[in-house]
CSV table of N, CA and C and ligand atoms in Angstrom, one decimal:
chain,number,residue,atom,x,y,z
A,201,MET,N,-16.5,37.0,-14.1
A,201,MET,CA,-16.8,38.0,-13.1
A,201,MET,C,-17.7,37.5,-12.1
A,202,LEU,N,-18.5,36.4,-12.4
A,202,LEU,CA,-19.4,35.9,-11.5
A,202,LEU,C,-18.9,34.7,-10.7
A,203,ASP,N,-17.6,34.4,-10.9
A,203,ASP,CA,-17.0,33.2,-10.2
A,203,ASP,C,-17.3,33.3,-8.7
A,204,GLU,N,-16.9,34.4,-8.1
A,204,GLU,CA,-17.0,34.5,-6.6
A,204,GLU,C,-18.5,34.3,-6.2
A,205,TYR,N,-19.4,34.9,-7.0
A,205,TYR,CA,-20.8,34.8,-6.7
A,205,TYR,C,-21.3,33.4,-6.7
A,206,ARG,N,-20.8,32.6,-7.8
A,206,ARG,CA,-21.3,31.2,-7.9
A,206,ARG,C,-20.6,30.3,-6.9
A,207,GLN,N,-19.3,30.6,-6.5
A,207,GLN,CA,-18.7,29.8,-5.6
A,207,GLN,C,-19.3,29.8,-4.2
A,208,LYS,N,-19.9,30.9,-3.9
A,208,LYS,CA,-20.5,31.1,-2.5
A,208,LYS,C,-21.9,30.4,-2.4
A,209,ARG,N,-22.5,30.0,-3.5
A,209,ARG,CA,-23.8,29.6,-3.4
A,209,ARG,C,-24.0,28.1,-4.0
A,210,ASN,N,-25.0,27.5,-3.4
A,210,ASN,CA,-25.4,26.1,-3.9
A,210,ASN,C,-26.8,26.3,-4.6
A,211,PHE,N,-26.8,26.3,-5.9
A,211,PHE,CA,-28.0,26.6,-6.6
A,211,PHE,C,-29.0,25.5,-6.6
A,212,LYS,N,-28.7,24.4,-6.0
A,212,LYS,CA,-29.7,23.4,-5.7
A,212,LYS,C,-30.5,23.7,-4.5
A,213,ARG,N,-30.0,24.6,-3.7
A,213,ARG,CA,-30.6,25.0,-2.4
A,213,ARG,C,-31.3,26.3,-2.5
A,214,THR,N,-30.6,27.3,-3.1
A,214,THR,CA,-31.1,28.7,-3.1
A,214,THR,C,-31.8,28.9,-4.4
A,215,SER,N,-32.8,29.8,-4.3
A,215,SER,CA,-33.6,30.2,-5.5
A,215,SER,C,-33.0,31.4,-6.2
A,216,GLU,N,-31.8,31.8,-5.7
A,216,GLU,CA,-31.2,33.0,-6.4
A,216,GLU,C,-30.7,32.6,-7.8
A,217,PRO,N,-30.7,33.5,-8.7
A,217,PRO,CA,-30.3,33.2,-10.1
A,217,PRO,C,-28.9,32.8,-10.2
A,218,LYS,N,-28.6,31.8,-11.1
A,218,LYS,CA,-27.2,31.4,-11.3
A,218,LYS,C,-26.5,32.4,-12.2
A,219,GLY,N,-27.2,33.0,-13.1
A,219,GLY,CA,-26.7,34.0,-14.0
A,219,GLY,C,-26.3,33.4,-15.3
A,220,GLN,N,-26.7,34.1,-16.4
A,220,GLN,CA,-26.4,33.6,-17.7
A,220,GLN,C,-25.1,34.2,-18.1
A,221,LYS,N,-24.5,33.6,-19.2
A,221,LYS,CA,-23.3,34.2,-19.7
A,221,LYS,C,-23.7,35.7,-20.1
A,222,VAL,N,-22.7,36.6,-19.8
A,222,VAL,CA,-23.0,38.0,-20.1
A,222,VAL,C,-23.1,38.3,-21.5
A,223,LYS,N,-24.3,38.8,-21.9
A,223,LYS,CA,-24.5,39.2,-23.3
A,223,LYS,C,-24.0,40.6,-23.4
A,224,LYS,N,-24.2,41.1,-24.5
A,224,LYS,CA,-23.8,42.5,-24.7
A,224,LYS,C,-24.7,43.4,-23.9
A,225,GLU,N,-24.1,44.4,-23.3
A,225,GLU,CA,-24.8,45.2,-22.3
A,225,GLU,C,-26.0,45.9,-23.1
A,226,LYS,N,-27.1,45.9,-22.5
A,226,LYS,CA,-28.2,46.6,-23.1
A,226,LYS,C,-28.1,48.1,-22.7
A,227,GLY,N,-28.9,48.9,-23.4
A,227,GLY,CA,-28.7,50.3,-23.2
A,227,GLY,C,-29.1,50.9,-21.9
A,228,GLN,N,-30.1,50.2,-21.3
A,228,GLN,CA,-30.7,50.8,-20.1
A,228,GLN,C,-29.9,50.5,-18.8
A,229,LEU,N,-29.6,51.6,-18.1
A,229,LEU,CA,-28.8,51.5,-16.9
A,229,LEU,C,-29.8,51.5,-15.7
A,230,ILE,N,-29.8,50.5,-14.9
A,230,ILE,CA,-30.8,50.5,-13.8
A,230,ILE,C,-30.0,50.2,-12.5
A,231,PHE,N,-30.6,50.6,-11.4
A,231,PHE,CA,-30.1,50.2,-10.1
A,231,PHE,C,-31.2,49.6,-9.3
A,232,VAL,N,-30.8,48.8,-8.3
A,232,VAL,CA,-31.7,48.2,-7.4
A,232,VAL,C,-31.1,48.2,-6.0
A,233,VAL,N,-31.9,48.4,-5.0
A,233,VAL,CA,-31.5,48.2,-3.6
A,233,VAL,C,-32.3,47.1,-3.0
A,234,HIS,N,-31.6,46.1,-2.5
A,234,HIS,CA,-32.3,45.0,-1.8
A,234,HIS,C,-32.2,45.2,-0.3
A,235,GLU,N,-33.3,45.0,0.4
A,235,GLU,CA,-33.3,45.0,1.9
A,235,GLU,C,-33.1,43.5,2.2
A,236,HIS,N,-32.0,43.3,2.9
A,236,HIS,CA,-31.5,41.9,3.1
A,236,HIS,C,-31.5,41.6,4.6
A,237,HIS,N,-32.5,40.8,5.0
A,237,HIS,CA,-32.6,40.4,6.4
A,237,HIS,C,-31.7,39.1,6.7
A,238,ALA,N,-30.4,39.3,6.5
A,238,ALA,CA,-29.4,38.3,6.8
A,238,ALA,C,-29.1,38.4,8.3
A,239,LYS,N,-28.1,37.7,8.8
A,239,LYS,CA,-27.8,37.7,10.2
A,239,LYS,C,-27.7,39.1,10.7
A,240,ASN,N,-27.1,40.0,9.9
A,240,ASN,CA,-27.1,41.4,10.2
A,240,ASN,C,-27.9,42.1,9.1
A,241,LEU,N,-29.0,42.8,9.4
A,241,LEU,CA,-29.8,43.5,8.4
A,241,LEU,C,-28.9,44.5,7.7
A,242,HIS,N,-29.0,44.5,6.4
A,242,HIS,CA,-28.2,45.5,5.6
A,242,HIS,C,-29.0,45.7,4.3
A,243,TRP,N,-28.5,46.7,3.5
A,243,TRP,CA,-29.1,47.0,2.3
A,243,TRP,C,-28.1,46.8,1.2
A,244,ASP,N,-28.4,46.2,0.1
A,244,ASP,CA,-27.4,45.9,-1.0
A,244,ASP,C,-27.8,46.9,-2.1
A,245,PHE,N,-26.8,47.7,-2.4
A,245,PHE,CA,-27.0,48.7,-3.5
A,245,PHE,C,-26.3,48.1,-4.7
A,246,ARG,N,-27.0,48.0,-5.8
A,246,ARG,CA,-26.5,47.3,-7.0
A,246,ARG,C,-26.8,48.2,-8.3
A,247,LEU,N,-25.7,48.2,-9.1
A,247,LEU,CA,-25.8,49.0,-10.3
A,247,LEU,C,-25.4,48.1,-11.5
A,248,VAL,N,-26.2,48.2,-12.6
A,248,VAL,CA,-25.8,47.6,-13.9
A,248,VAL,C,-24.6,48.3,-14.4
A,249,MET,N,-23.5,47.5,-14.5
A,249,MET,CA,-22.2,48.1,-14.9
A,249,MET,C,-21.3,47.0,-15.5
A,250,ASP,N,-20.8,47.1,-16.6
A,250,ASP,CA,-19.9,46.1,-17.2
A,250,ASP,C,-20.5,44.7,-17.3
A,251,GLY,N,-21.8,44.7,-17.6
A,251,GLY,CA,-22.5,43.4,-17.8
A,251,GLY,C,-22.9,42.6,-16.6
A,252,VAL,N,-22.7,43.2,-15.4
A,252,VAL,CA,-23.1,42.6,-14.2
A,252,VAL,C,-23.7,43.6,-13.3
A,253,LEU,N,-24.1,43.2,-12.1
A,253,LEU,CA,-24.6,44.1,-11.1
A,253,LEU,C,-23.4,44.3,-10.1
A,254,LYS,N,-22.8,45.5,-10.2
A,254,LYS,CA,-21.8,45.9,-9.2
A,254,LYS,C,-22.5,46.1,-7.9
A,255,SER,N,-22.0,45.6,-6.8
A,255,SER,CA,-22.8,45.5,-5.6
A,255,SER,C,-22.0,46.0,-4.3
A,256,TRP,N,-22.7,46.7,-3.5
A,256,TRP,CA,-22.2,47.2,-2.2
A,256,TRP,C,-23.2,46.9,-1.1
A,257,ALA,N,-22.7,46.4,0.0
A,257,ALA,CA,-23.6,46.2,1.2
A,257,ALA,C,-23.5,47.4,2.1
A,258,ILE,N,-24.6,48.0,2.4
A,258,ILE,CA,-24.7,49.2,3.2
A,258,ILE,C,-25.3,48.9,4.6
A,259,PRO,N,-24.5,48.8,5.6
A,259,PRO,CA,-25.1,48.4,6.9
A,259,PRO,C,-26.2,49.3,7.4
A,260,LYS,N,-26.1,50.6,7.2
A,260,LYS,CA,-27.1,51.5,7.8
A,260,LYS,C,-28.1,51.9,6.7
A,261,GLY,N,-28.0,51.4,5.5
A,261,GLY,CA,-29.0,51.8,4.5
A,261,GLY,C,-28.5,53.0,3.7
A,262,PRO,N,-28.9,53.1,2.4
A,262,PRO,CA,-28.5,54.2,1.6
A,262,PRO,C,-28.9,55.6,2.1
A,263,PRO,N,-28.1,56.6,1.9
A,263,PRO,CA,-28.5,58.0,2.4
A,263,PRO,C,-29.7,58.5,1.5
A,264,THR,N,-30.6,59.2,2.2
A,264,THR,CA,-31.7,59.7,1.5
A,264,THR,C,-31.8,61.3,1.6
A,265,LYS,N,-31.0,61.8,2.5
A,265,LYS,CA,-31.0,63.3,2.7
A,265,LYS,C,-29.7,63.9,2.1
A,266,PRO,N,-29.8,65.0,1.5
A,266,PRO,CA,-28.6,65.7,0.9
A,266,PRO,C,-27.5,65.9,2.0
A,267,GLY,N,-26.3,65.5,1.6
A,267,GLY,CA,-25.2,65.7,2.5
A,267,GLY,C,-24.9,64.4,3.4
A,268,GLU,N,-25.9,63.5,3.4
A,268,GLU,CA,-25.6,62.3,4.2
A,268,GLU,C,-24.7,61.3,3.5
A,269,LYS,N,-23.9,60.6,4.2
A,269,LYS,CA,-23.0,59.6,3.6
A,269,LYS,C,-23.0,58.3,4.5
A,270,ARG,N,-22.9,57.2,3.8
A,270,ARG,CA,-22.9,55.9,4.5
A,270,ARG,C,-21.8,55.0,4.0
A,271,LEU,N,-21.3,54.2,4.9
A,271,LEU,CA,-20.3,53.2,4.5
A,271,LEU,C,-20.9,52.2,3.6
A,272,ALA,N,-20.2,51.8,2.5
A,272,ALA,CA,-20.7,50.8,1.6
A,272,ALA,C,-19.6,49.9,1.3
A,273,ILE,N,-19.8,48.6,1.6
A,273,ILE,CA,-18.7,47.6,1.5
A,273,ILE,C,-18.9,46.9,0.1
A,274,GLN,N,-18.0,47.0,-0.8
A,274,GLN,CA,-18.1,46.3,-2.1
A,274,GLN,C,-18.1,44.8,-1.8
A,275,VAL,N,-19.1,44.2,-2.5
A,275,VAL,CA,-19.2,42.7,-2.4
A,275,VAL,C,-19.1,42.2,-3.8
A,276,GLU,N,-19.3,40.9,-3.9
A,276,GLU,CA,-19.0,40.2,-5.2
A,276,GLU,C,-20.1,40.7,-6.3
A,277,ASP,N,-19.7,40.7,-7.5
A,277,ASP,CA,-20.6,41.0,-8.6
A,277,ASP,C,-21.7,40.0,-8.6
A,278,HIS,N,-22.9,40.5,-8.9
A,278,HIS,CA,-24.1,39.7,-9.0
A,278,HIS,C,-24.6,39.7,-10.5
A,279,PRO,N,-25.3,38.6,-10.9
A,279,PRO,CA,-25.8,38.5,-12.3
A,279,PRO,C,-26.9,39.6,-12.5
A,280,LEU,N,-27.0,40.0,-13.7
A,280,LEU,CA,-28.1,41.0,-14.0
A,280,LEU,C,-29.5,40.5,-13.6
A,281,GLU,N,-29.7,39.2,-13.7
A,281,GLU,CA,-31.1,38.7,-13.3
A,281,GLU,C,-31.4,39.0,-11.8
A,282,TYR,N,-30.3,39.2,-11.0
A,282,TYR,CA,-30.6,39.4,-9.6
A,282,TYR,C,-31.4,40.7,-9.3
A,283,ALA,N,-31.4,41.6,-10.3
A,283,ALA,CA,-32.1,42.8,-10.1
A,283,ALA,C,-33.6,42.6,-9.8
A,284,ASP,N,-34.2,41.4,-10.3
A,284,ASP,CA,-35.6,41.1,-10.0
A,284,ASP,C,-35.8,40.2,-8.8
A,285,PHE,N,-34.7,39.8,-8.2
A,285,PHE,CA,-34.8,38.7,-7.2
A,285,PHE,C,-35.4,39.2,-5.9
A,286,GLU,N,-36.4,38.4,-5.4
A,286,GLU,CA,-36.9,38.6,-4.1
A,286,GLU,C,-37.1,37.2,-3.6
A,287,GLY,N,-36.9,37.0,-2.3
A,287,GLY,CA,-37.2,35.6,-1.8
A,287,GLY,C,-36.5,35.4,-0.5
A,288,ARG,N,-36.6,34.2,0.0
A,288,ARG,CA,-35.9,33.8,1.2
A,288,ARG,C,-34.8,32.8,0.9
A,289,ILE,N,-33.6,33.2,1.2
A,289,ILE,CA,-32.4,32.3,1.1
A,289,ILE,C,-32.4,31.4,2.2
A,290,PRO,N,-32.4,30.1,1.9
A,290,PRO,CA,-32.6,29.1,3.0
A,290,PRO,C,-31.5,29.1,4.1
A,291,LYS,N,-31.9,28.7,5.3
A,291,LYS,CA,-30.9,28.5,6.4
A,291,LYS,C,-29.7,27.7,5.9
A,292,SER,N,-28.6,28.1,6.4
A,292,SER,CA,-27.3,27.4,6.1
A,292,SER,C,-26.7,27.8,4.8
A,293,GLN,N,-27.5,28.5,4.0
A,293,GLN,CA,-26.9,29.0,2.7
A,293,GLN,C,-26.3,30.4,2.9
A,294,TYR,N,-25.5,30.7,2.0
A,294,TYR,CA,-24.8,32.0,2.0
A,294,TYR,C,-25.8,33.2,2.0
A,295,GLY,N,-25.8,34.1,3.0
A,295,GLY,CA,-26.7,35.2,3.0
A,295,GLY,C,-28.1,34.8,3.4
A,296,ALA,N,-28.3,33.7,4.2
A,296,ALA,CA,-29.6,33.2,4.6
A,296,ALA,C,-30.5,34.3,5.2
A,297,GLY,N,-31.7,34.3,4.7
A,297,GLY,CA,-32.7,35.3,5.2
A,297,GLY,C,-33.4,35.9,4.0
A,298,GLU,N,-34.4,36.8,4.4
A,298,GLU,CA,-35.3,37.3,3.4
A,298,GLU,C,-34.6,38.5,2.6
A,299,VAL,N,-34.9,38.5,1.3
A,299,VAL,CA,-34.4,39.6,0.4
A,299,VAL,C,-35.6,40.2,-0.2
A,300,LYS,N,-35.7,41.5,-0.1
A,300,LYS,CA,-36.9,42.3,-0.7
A,300,LYS,C,-36.3,43.5,-1.5
A,301,ILE,N,-37.0,43.8,-2.5
A,301,ILE,CA,-36.6,45.0,-3.2
A,301,ILE,C,-37.0,46.3,-2.5
A,302,TRP,N,-36.1,47.1,-2.1
A,302,TRP,CA,-36.4,48.3,-1.3
A,302,TRP,C,-36.6,49.5,-2.2
A,303,ASP,N,-35.8,49.5,-3.3
A,303,ASP,CA,-36.0,50.6,-4.3
A,303,ASP,C,-35.3,50.1,-5.6
A,304,HIS,N,-35.8,50.7,-6.7
A,304,HIS,CA,-35.2,50.4,-8.0
A,304,HIS,C,-35.5,51.5,-9.0
A,305,GLY,N,-34.8,51.6,-10.0
A,305,GLY,CA,-35.1,52.6,-11.0
A,305,GLY,C,-33.9,52.8,-12.0
A,306,GLY,N,-34.0,53.7,-12.9
A,306,GLY,CA,-33.0,54.0,-13.8
A,306,GLY,C,-31.9,54.8,-13.2
A,307,TYR,N,-30.7,54.8,-13.8
A,307,TYR,CA,-29.7,55.8,-13.3
A,307,TYR,C,-28.9,56.3,-14.5
A,308,GLU,N,-28.3,57.5,-14.3
A,308,GLU,CA,-27.4,58.1,-15.3
A,308,GLU,C,-26.0,58.1,-14.8
A,309,LEU,N,-25.1,57.7,-15.6
A,309,LEU,CA,-23.7,57.7,-15.2
A,309,LEU,C,-23.1,59.1,-15.6
A,310,ILE,N,-22.7,59.8,-14.6
A,310,ILE,CA,-22.1,61.1,-14.9
A,310,ILE,C,-20.6,61.0,-15.2
A,311,SER,N,-19.9,60.2,-14.3
A,311,SER,CA,-18.5,60.0,-14.5
A,311,SER,C,-18.1,58.8,-13.7
A,312,LYS,N,-17.0,58.1,-14.2
A,312,LYS,CA,-16.5,56.9,-13.5
A,312,LYS,C,-15.0,56.9,-13.5
A,313,LYS,N,-14.5,57.0,-12.3
A,313,LYS,CA,-13.0,56.9,-12.1
A,313,LYS,C,-12.8,55.9,-11.1
A,314,PRO,N,-11.5,55.4,-10.9
A,314,PRO,CA,-11.3,54.4,-9.9
A,314,PRO,C,-11.7,54.8,-8.5
A,315,GLU,N,-11.6,56.1,-8.2
A,315,GLU,CA,-11.9,56.5,-6.8
A,315,GLU,C,-13.3,57.1,-6.7
A,316,THR,N,-14.0,57.4,-7.8
A,316,THR,CA,-15.2,58.2,-7.7
A,316,THR,C,-16.2,57.7,-8.9
A,317,ILE,N,-17.4,57.4,-8.5
A,317,ILE,CA,-18.5,57.1,-9.5
A,317,ILE,C,-19.6,58.1,-9.2
A,318,GLU,N,-19.9,59.0,-10.2
A,318,GLU,CA,-21.0,59.9,-10.0
A,318,GLU,C,-22.2,59.5,-10.8
A,319,LEU,N,-23.3,59.6,-10.1
A,319,LEU,CA,-24.6,59.0,-10.7
A,319,LEU,C,-25.7,60.0,-10.4
A,320,ILE,N,-26.7,59.8,-11.3
A,320,ILE,CA,-28.1,60.4,-10.9
A,320,ILE,C,-29.0,59.2,-10.8
A,321,LEU,N,-29.6,59.1,-9.7
A,321,LEU,CA,-30.6,58.0,-9.5
A,321,LEU,C,-32.0,58.4,-9.7
A,322,HIS,N,-32.8,57.6,-10.3
A,322,HIS,CA,-34.2,57.9,-10.6
A,322,HIS,C,-35.0,56.8,-9.9
A,323,GLY,N,-35.0,56.7,-8.6
A,323,GLY,CA,-35.8,55.7,-7.9
A,323,GLY,C,-36.9,56.4,-7.2
A,324,ARG,N,-37.7,55.6,-6.5
A,324,ARG,CA,-38.8,56.1,-5.7
A,324,ARG,C,-38.2,56.7,-4.4
A,325,ARG,N,-37.3,56.0,-3.8
A,325,ARG,CA,-36.7,56.5,-2.5
A,325,ARG,C,-35.4,57.2,-2.7
A,326,LEU,N,-34.7,56.8,-3.7
A,326,LEU,CA,-33.4,57.4,-4.0
A,326,LEU,C,-33.5,58.1,-5.2
A,327,HIS,N,-33.3,59.4,-5.1
A,327,HIS,CA,-33.5,60.3,-6.2
A,327,HIS,C,-32.5,61.4,-6.2
A,328,GLY,N,-31.9,61.7,-7.4
A,328,GLY,CA,-30.9,62.8,-7.4
A,328,GLY,C,-29.5,62.4,-7.6
A,329,GLU,N,-28.6,63.3,-7.3
A,329,GLU,CA,-27.2,63.0,-7.5
A,329,GLU,C,-26.5,62.3,-6.3
A,330,TYR,N,-25.8,61.3,-6.7
A,330,TYR,CA,-25.1,60.5,-5.7
A,330,TYR,C,-23.7,60.3,-6.1
A,331,ILE,N,-22.8,60.0,-5.1
A,331,ILE,CA,-21.4,59.7,-5.4
A,331,ILE,C,-21.0,58.5,-4.6
A,332,LEU,N,-20.4,57.6,-5.3
A,332,LEU,CA,-19.7,56.5,-4.7
A,332,LEU,C,-18.2,56.8,-4.7
A,333,PHE,N,-17.6,56.8,-3.5
A,333,PHE,CA,-16.3,57.4,-3.3
A,333,PHE,C,-15.4,56.3,-2.6
A,334,HIS,N,-14.3,56.1,-3.2
A,334,HIS,CA,-13.3,55.1,-2.7
A,334,HIS,C,-11.9,55.7,-2.6
A,335,PRO,N,-11.6,56.4,-1.5
A,335,PRO,CA,-10.3,57.0,-1.4
A,335,PRO,C,-9.3,55.9,-1.3
A,336,GLN,N,-8.1,56.1,-1.8
A,336,GLN,CA,-7.0,55.2,-1.8
A,336,GLN,C,-6.6,54.7,-0.4
A,337,LYS,N,-6.8,55.6,0.6
A,337,LYS,CA,-6.4,55.3,2.0
A,337,LYS,C,-7.4,54.3,2.6
A,338,PHE,N,-8.5,54.2,2.0
A,338,PHE,CA,-9.5,53.2,2.6
A,338,PHE,C,-9.1,51.8,2.4
A,339,GLU,N,-9.7,50.9,3.2
A,339,GLU,CA,-9.5,49.5,2.9
A,339,GLU,C,-10.1,49.1,1.5
A,340,ALA,N,-9.5,48.0,1.0
A,340,ALA,CA,-9.8,47.7,-0.4
A,340,ALA,C,-11.3,47.8,-0.8
A,341,LYS,N,-12.2,47.3,0.1
A,341,LYS,CA,-13.6,47.1,-0.3
A,341,LYS,C,-14.4,48.2,0.3
A,342,SER,N,-13.9,49.1,1.1
A,342,SER,CA,-14.7,50.1,1.7
A,342,SER,C,-14.9,51.4,0.9
A,343,TRP,N,-16.1,51.7,0.6
A,343,TRP,CA,-16.5,52.9,-0.1
A,343,TRP,C,-17.4,53.7,0.8
A,344,LEU,N,-17.7,54.9,0.3
A,344,LEU,CA,-18.8,55.7,0.9
A,344,LEU,C,-19.8,56.0,-0.2
A,345,LEU,N,-21.1,55.9,0.2
A,345,LEU,CA,-22.1,56.4,-0.7
A,345,LEU,C,-22.7,57.7,-0.2
A,346,LEU,N,-22.6,58.8,-0.9
A,346,LEU,CA,-23.0,60.1,-0.5
A,346,LEU,C,-24.2,60.6,-1.4
A,347,LYS,N,-25.1,61.2,-0.7
A,347,LYS,CA,-26.1,62.0,-1.5
A,347,LYS,C,-25.6,63.4,-1.6
A,348,LYS,N,-25.5,63.9,-2.8
A,348,LYS,CA,-24.9,65.3,-2.9
A,348,LYS,C,-25.8,66.3,-2.4
A,349,LYS,N,-25.2,67.4,-1.8
A,349,LYS,CA,-25.9,68.5,-1.4
A,349,LYS,C,-26.5,69.3,-2.6
A,350,GLN,N,-27.7,69.8,-2.5
A,350,GLN,CA,-28.2,70.6,-3.6
A,350,GLN,C,-27.7,72.0,-3.5
A,351,LEU,N,-27.3,72.5,-4.7
A,351,LEU,CA,-26.7,73.8,-4.7
A,351,LEU,C,-27.8,74.9,-4.8
B,174,MN,MN1,-26.7,41.1,1.2
């Protein structure tokens, strides 16, 4: 699952983790959001799922207000160790630029279907019920991240 991640990177040049063989998933579910100052600033939303970090790039940043939604482009799976990564990816390397942790915390998985992943996030900036939504009519990698309205 990390083949694409590894193919894109030269680990002699970048300090990003190469990723260990996937061990059995630990109990704790965490998420992390990286603020990534690449050629185009974006935020990478990552969830521990299936032994990797499932990842989405969000050009405008994750929604923080109830009812807000943002386009989230699914990108390659990242290794679990990436959750702690901060640093500067060198020029000429894939994703060159500074990477900082913008938020992180635990999450609860409410439901997971091919088109919809419902979550409760327990971060400092992202808190409460969120939905990752991937309608069939969307392009393959295009999702929406929505912060649910409070009832
Ligand atoms: Mn990125």
